[in-house]
Amino acid sequence: MEERYLAVIIYFVTCICRTLSDTPVNCTYEEIKGSWIFYESARIHDGTIDCKEFGQRMPVIHKAKIELMEPNIAVDQFGNKGHWTLIYNQGFEVTVNGRVYFAFSKYKESREEIISYCAETMNGWSHDVTVRNWGCYYGKKAEEIPFKVSVKEHAADDSFVYYGSSGFVKQINEMQKSWVAKDYSEFYGLTAEELLKIKGGRRSAVINRPKPAPVTKSLNLRASFLPDEFDWRNVSGVNYVSPVRNQEKCGSCYAFSSMGMLESRLRILTKNLLQPTLSTQDIVSCSQYSQGCEGGFPYLIAGKYAHDFGLVPEECNPYSGKDSECNEKKCNRHYVSKFRYVGGYYGACNEEAMKIALVEEGPLSISFEVYPDFMHYSGGIYRHTQLIDKIYPFELTNHAVLLVGYGTEKSTGEKYWIVKNSWGTSWGEDGYFRIARGVDEVGIESIAVEATPIP
């Protein structure tokens, strides 16, 4: 996305009131780090509180001064130490002195541009670590920093309809031998906007994706004891991975990746006694932490939403593949006891940390940048070819998937990850794909999420 920055200082004293899940903002770690004041309402509510209803009139009952320090340390005005993490480029979460704060960074949006105010937040949620005593808050940074303006991506031209690209497929197969491409008739007849949603949705685009963190000696030592290859689909003959599903024309990959991780981890924790299928539609329709069929992020779903509100089984809210009103039907819910970015915080991930978390705890929700050649993958070890299909209106997106294993190609020595997709079993290797490991191919080793479900 083309960006231009305005060297103008602007500082608002009020919060914007609008749907908090609709967040095209782009704020970096360096812009968020520093001293903040959190302005909080009364702590007398439950999780149904609608913080956006307060708008500019939110009554402030509590104030907290919090220092966000490197790499993930948070310290309040009383000297209590906690932790914090950036959540992609969208916002940040802070846990300190028994209280959790989460808000999206502030922005304004017009037809042509998006203005990111990274020194302020929109109205967000707060609660104690037992997920009680909810309130609303907004944050303002002590240091004034320039806002920045990004040129807005316009909606894809729905006059474009995809009917294959045999020439592009031939180019891919001729220029490399690591993987094989083909045309998928399942994608025929889809518009550019529908293809965009299959790849993750416009709102899930991640800008300034972090590079993998350096590997410490202790981490390298732990990783050296891991097996040379591992696959949760076959651990001593037992499969702990739930079946491949199809997200269809909805940008809900983040929900399928998140539910797939928790489904597998519930199987692992109970020796396959529990084999639930969790509702992805509940995420699309009900979560205030995501953008429905326009995209979302696994940390906020497999982690925060599952922790704060719980997840319902598929039969409670069956998948429809489209945005809809939230189904308030009461069902048993599955919760998580803890969640985190692999490595401990956003920006701490790398290959070794992913391998350790995968083998010791279970499958991971990961994401990567989707280019046009990936849509044609049918087998082998994927590496981006740098080729761009000239007839296809391309827009870079962030696609969430499920990491289930790793290995090495014996004939070539090429290392790979084994990944479960959500495009049905007719795509790729029975719904899975392998991708180059150890080189952060298309950003796949930069952002991994894990959570511990409660059986």
C-alpha angles and dihedrals in degrees: 000000000000112000136192123188125215117214092215124120116223128169124184123197096202135064125242113245113219140104105314095206093063098082123156090161122134117205126159133217092253091053094051098043114095141054120340138180115213116205110202137187126223114304096229104106138090132228093284092072113127103215095186090065090074093063111166093341099068107146109234113218102155134038126194128185109209130181115210107206138179130311100001107315121134121191125185129209091271094055095254111151124219137144141261140189137195111240103220106290092311108083142308142256126219129192116189137143093004095307133106124210125189129172139151117243117259124263145159123219132202133169093273108028149021121224115205117204100192094175090068139045134217118242107297141176131267131185138153121269091264088060093248135114096043124197140162127247145167129207135221125191119231091224117068112226131181118268115232133219125217123195106243123243109234123224114277116264106261089200085079113088121183118232103162136289109229093166092056091048090051090051092053094050094046097051099051143017102205095092141007127240130202140167117261116215088200088075095050114115095023121131123231090256092052092049089049091055092049088057093052109288132264095274092057095063108125118209122198094019107197122246118241112278121249114270115245122218092248092051092048090051092052091048091051090068093056121103118266090242134017137177126178089207089069118028105157088332096312125117116215098173122098119233124282113262135191122242090194118193095342125099091233100122089119089060094047092047092048096045091044091056093050093043090054094044091051088054091050094048093050100037088248093307089122114048105165128170105217123214115259090179090063087059094047094047106030113029117102087192095067141046102240113228090353092073142265145191130269095224090063093045111031086036120026102022093044090048098045102036109009132228129270128216121261094254090059092061112007119209115265099169095231141083113272143157115288113267106228094194110141115242138156110279133214117217136191123231096206141000138183148155109272105263092033103277143022108297098024098095127115141151096273094048089050093050092050094048091045096052098037100041111014143259119348133219107236137169139205142176114275119218125184094260092061091063087066098050113131104160147337130054110321122227122166109256096204087234118134123201104236094204093052120085096229126204121171114241139177113244121197120213140159124263110213106162152338140226147153128258103241096208096052105018090235113154120223146178122230110225135185115220130196100228097099132266096284091068122083119334098349090312095319133095137197121223134186113277130211097026100075090244108205088344097298094140097049104074122033126158131199134182136181113230122209109235 
